[in-house]
């Protein structure tokens, strides 16, 4: 359900998250985040994430009203024209549709191991502090059927505003594990029979197209500049490189993760571990959006 409030002042404390959109880390400390744009807000409303409030021009209410009405919590919806919203937030906006969500209690490694289908397909990320790149990685994980994303302690949060936006809201459907030590978590995965492969541009052990990704596995990615830290690399079973032409030694994490995850899907389809029909279902949830 929802209640409509016409915005006649910027002083209401409930508007503070919208007035402090640049303070992403403060929001994270409060366990809240901003969803931007109609598609991202729609996916938030469709999810099980708690919704704190919404802010939008009145013309968007009829489109989002069924989803707002279906919420179990009472969602205050603040209305104002787009130019007023831009004054409030300090941002130029394309649609002016915003919402505040609350980060729920995240799953543990043991819970995702217990609840994820077999063969497991996990992704892990180390040293990635660019929010947009992390959001792209989240979207790739959703598109290619990753069962959980493990975000290392040296990374940015996938719930920062820019990351949520870059993920196009697919973060609301992807289980996220935030361990205190990624290297230890990788060792735990290996003890559970999950092979952990580090994406490394200079790996000499194996190329991607020689690696077996059809069984339980976790693909580990790092940032474009720093890569994967030595401790995490040492914890992995092996290092795997994407074959590339001379003169290009690496791809950014968004491109590299898409190549790795697409290859994992291809191998699983060929082995029969991943039904091809799943592709159509995944595309409805996390496919291309305009």
XYZ file of C-alpha atoms in Angstrom:
290
model
C 0.000 0.000 0.000
C 1.078 3.607 -0.373
C 0.238 7.148 0.631
C 0.702 10.191 -1.616
C 2.251 13.405 -0.265
C 2.574 16.508 -2.423
C 5.941 18.106 -1.866
C 5.557 21.658 -0.547
C 8.790 21.863 1.456
C 12.257 20.329 1.414
C 12.428 20.252 5.217
C 10.787 16.908 5.970
C 13.365 14.517 7.497
C 12.005 11.728 5.286
C 13.501 13.576 2.300
C 17.048 13.531 3.700
C 18.184 10.473 1.676
C 17.176 12.242 -1.543
C 18.974 15.445 -0.530
C 22.157 13.513 0.253
C 22.376 11.309 -2.839
C 26.077 12.068 -3.254
C 26.754 10.658 0.210
C 26.519 7.047 -0.918
C 28.714 5.617 1.810
C 26.716 7.368 4.516
C 23.633 5.737 3.043
C 25.376 2.368 3.122
C 26.285 2.857 6.780
C 22.562 3.428 7.414
C 21.800 0.255 5.386
C 19.760 2.179 2.829
C 20.244 2.895 -0.879
C 18.737 5.002 -3.665
C 17.095 3.414 -6.706
C 17.064 5.694 -9.770
C 14.893 5.483 -12.876
C 11.557 3.848 -13.629
C 12.975 0.406 -14.486
C 15.190 0.220 -11.403
C 12.423 1.476 -9.102
C 9.990 -0.978 -10.691
C 12.381 -3.853 -10.000
C 12.795 -2.678 -6.417
C 9.010 -2.642 -5.942
C 8.768 -6.131 -7.458
C 11.454 -7.461 -5.114
C 11.402 -8.548 -1.478
C 13.673 -5.665 -0.454
C 12.052 -3.295 2.067
C 10.994 0.015 0.486
C 11.279 3.133 2.651
C 9.752 5.755 0.323
C 9.450 6.931 -3.282
C 9.782 10.317 -4.982
C 8.467 11.063 -8.469
C 6.448 13.343 -10.753
C 2.718 12.656 -10.531
C 2.548 11.280 -14.088
C 4.405 8.132 -12.980
C 1.954 7.183 -10.230
C -0.598 5.365 -12.457
C 2.147 3.153 -13.913
C 3.663 2.235 -10.559
C 0.484 2.242 -8.446
C -0.242 -1.515 -8.819
C 3.235 -2.377 -7.544
C 3.049 0.191 -4.750
C -0.375 -1.074 -3.723
C 0.932 -4.645 -3.613
C 3.637 -3.782 -1.085
C 3.043 -5.109 2.415
C 4.571 -2.014 4.030
C 3.042 1.466 3.862
C 5.197 3.360 1.327
C 5.054 7.179 1.391
C 5.204 8.546 -2.165
C 6.301 12.176 -2.489
C 5.148 14.038 -5.599
C 6.721 17.024 -7.339
C 7.530 18.108 -10.874
C 10.904 17.077 -12.277
C 12.457 20.538 -12.009
C 11.558 20.648 -8.296
C 13.035 17.188 -7.791
C 16.237 18.347 -9.466
C 16.433 21.250 -7.016
C 15.899 18.877 -4.106
C 18.479 16.299 -5.173
C 21.004 18.528 -6.929
C 20.989 16.189 -9.946
C 19.742 16.588 -13.498
C 17.235 13.784 -14.066
C 15.909 12.006 -17.119
C 12.733 10.626 -15.518
C 12.801 11.871 -11.932
C 11.674 8.531 -10.483
C 13.484 7.654 -7.243
C 12.999 5.359 -4.277
C 14.790 4.559 -1.048
C 15.267 0.884 -0.272
C 16.691 -0.878 2.742
C 19.510 -3.416 2.518
C 18.212 -6.662 4.024
C 20.184 -9.157 6.063
C 22.489 -10.811 3.543
C 22.860 -14.584 3.221
C 25.839 -16.521 4.522
C 28.075 -18.732 2.430
C 26.567 -21.829 4.035
C 23.039 -20.720 3.178
C 23.797 -20.094 -0.500
C 25.579 -23.444 -0.717
C 22.522 -25.136 0.773
C 19.925 -23.303 -1.307
C 21.636 -22.944 -4.708
C 20.920 -25.555 -7.398
C 23.653 -27.891 -8.612
C 26.002 -27.526 -10.291
C 26.815 -24.326 -8.420
C 27.879 -21.244 -10.359
C 29.226 -18.495 -8.125
C 31.174 -15.330 -8.864
C 33.526 -13.523 -6.499
C 35.105 -10.106 -6.790
C 38.248 -8.686 -5.203
C 39.688 -5.141 -5.093
C 36.864 -3.669 -7.222
C 36.073 -0.159 -6.013
C 34.474 1.309 -9.132
C 30.728 1.317 -8.438
C 29.687 1.367 -12.088
C 31.926 -1.589 -12.962
C 30.590 -3.516 -9.989
C 27.034 -2.795 -11.122
C 27.833 -4.079 -14.620
C 29.289 -7.232 -13.076
C 26.089 -7.696 -11.052
C 24.020 -7.393 -14.221
C 26.229 -9.933 -15.994
C 25.822 -12.330 -13.068
C 22.042 -12.011 -13.251
C 22.018 -12.413 -17.034
C 24.117 -15.584 -16.978
C 22.448 -17.299 -14.036
C 25.035 -16.891 -11.284
C 23.597 -18.296 -8.051
C 25.385 -15.848 -5.719
C 27.948 -13.044 -5.880
C 30.652 -12.987 -3.206
C 31.903 -9.432 -2.647
C 35.301 -9.323 -0.972
C 36.214 -7.051 1.916
C 38.371 -4.830 -0.326
C 35.494 -4.014 -2.697
C 32.916 -1.306 -2.997
C 29.358 -2.258 -2.062
C 26.956 -3.368 -4.813
C 24.265 -1.411 -2.943
C 25.800 2.020 -3.542
C 23.597 4.236 -5.718
C 25.794 4.123 -8.818
C 26.186 0.376 -8.615
C 22.436 -0.189 -8.199
C 21.842 2.032 -11.234
C 24.466 0.255 -13.369
C 22.990 -3.115 -12.420
C 19.603 -1.920 -13.729
C 18.033 -3.281 -10.552
C 19.217 -6.858 -11.073
C 20.952 -6.582 -7.683
C 17.515 -7.121 -6.118
C 17.385 -10.693 -7.497
C 20.997 -11.755 -6.922
C 22.061 -13.219 -3.559
C 25.122 -11.338 -2.256
C 27.572 -12.663 0.321
C 29.918 -10.181 2.037
C 32.628 -12.191 3.844
C 35.197 -10.697 6.193
C 37.998 -12.498 4.327
C 37.583 -13.474 0.671
C 40.642 -15.746 0.652
C 39.235 -17.778 3.555
C 35.859 -17.950 1.808
C 37.478 -19.327 -1.328
C 39.222 -21.979 0.744
C 35.857 -22.836 2.323
C 34.304 -23.201 -1.127
C 37.071 -25.567 -2.172
C 36.427 -27.697 0.911
C 32.814 -27.986 -0.290
C 33.994 -29.237 -3.685
C 33.615 -25.932 -5.533
C 36.493 -25.271 -7.946
C 37.658 -21.654 -7.732
C 39.175 -20.170 -10.876
C 40.803 -16.745 -10.926
C 40.412 -14.631 -14.061
C 43.995 -13.523 -14.644
C 45.224 -11.882 -17.881
C 48.718 -13.364 -17.557
C 47.773 -16.859 -16.444
C 50.022 -19.518 -17.935
C 48.271 -22.554 -16.491
C 45.175 -22.565 -18.669
C 43.090 -20.524 -21.091
C 39.372 -20.045 -20.628
C 38.485 -22.384 -23.482
C 40.540 -25.199 -21.933
C 38.993 -24.807 -18.465
C 36.158 -27.046 -17.279
C 33.343 -24.786 -16.039
C 30.561 -27.361 -16.228
C 30.699 -28.469 -12.581
C 30.507 -26.621 -9.271
C 32.697 -23.556 -9.728
C 33.341 -20.012 -8.577
C 34.837 -17.476 -10.987
C 36.959 -14.846 -9.262
C 37.432 -11.377 -10.771
C 39.547 -8.375 -9.814
C 39.755 -4.736 -10.808
C 41.267 -3.689 -14.140
C 44.109 -1.785 -12.494
C 44.996 -3.818 -9.406
C 43.734 -7.229 -10.446
C 43.289 -9.913 -7.796
C 45.335 -9.684 -4.607
C 48.098 -12.302 -4.136
C 46.386 -13.904 -1.138
C 43.177 -14.467 -3.089
C 45.091 -15.725 -6.140
C 46.938 -18.233 -3.969
C 43.645 -19.478 -2.507
C 42.217 -20.352 -5.955
C 42.564 -23.739 -7.647
C 43.988 -22.251 -10.820
C 44.366 -19.082 -12.855
C 42.657 -18.765 -16.223
C 43.189 -16.266 -19.040
C 40.992 -15.179 -21.941
C 42.920 -15.776 -25.194
C 43.478 -12.394 -26.842
C 45.346 -11.029 -29.836
C 48.785 -9.513 -29.402
C 48.736 -5.931 -28.185
C 45.715 -6.313 -25.902
C 46.586 -7.785 -22.532
C 43.358 -7.332 -20.568
C 39.683 -6.353 -20.577
C 37.756 -4.399 -17.971
C 35.904 -6.479 -15.417
C 32.527 -5.943 -17.087
C 33.737 -7.353 -20.406
C 35.885 -10.092 -18.883
C 33.129 -11.344 -16.598
C 30.666 -11.485 -19.498
C 33.106 -13.612 -21.524
C 33.783 -15.982 -18.608
C 30.140 -16.353 -17.609
C 28.960 -16.860 -21.183
C 31.520 -19.642 -21.581
C 30.365 -21.224 -18.322
C 26.786 -21.171 -19.621
C 27.834 -22.657 -22.967
C 29.616 -25.558 -21.286
C 26.689 -26.227 -18.966
C 24.218 -26.233 -21.832
C 26.385 -28.653 -23.810
C 26.752 -30.977 -20.821
C 23.032 -30.823 -20.061
C 23.650 -29.328 -16.628
C 21.910 -26.087 -17.586
C 18.617 -26.333 -19.550
C 18.523 -24.081 -22.591
C 14.986 -22.975 -21.712
C 16.471 -21.098 -18.787
C 17.862 -18.511 -21.192
C 14.403 -17.151 -21.969
C 13.520 -16.927 -18.289
C 16.778 -15.165 -17.460
C 16.313 -12.673 -20.264
C 12.964 -11.613 -18.816
C 14.577 -10.943 -15.451
C 17.933 -9.503 -16.377
C 18.091 -9.072 -20.131
C 18.774 -5.948 -22.166
C 16.793 -2.921 -21.130
C 16.498 0.406 -22.799
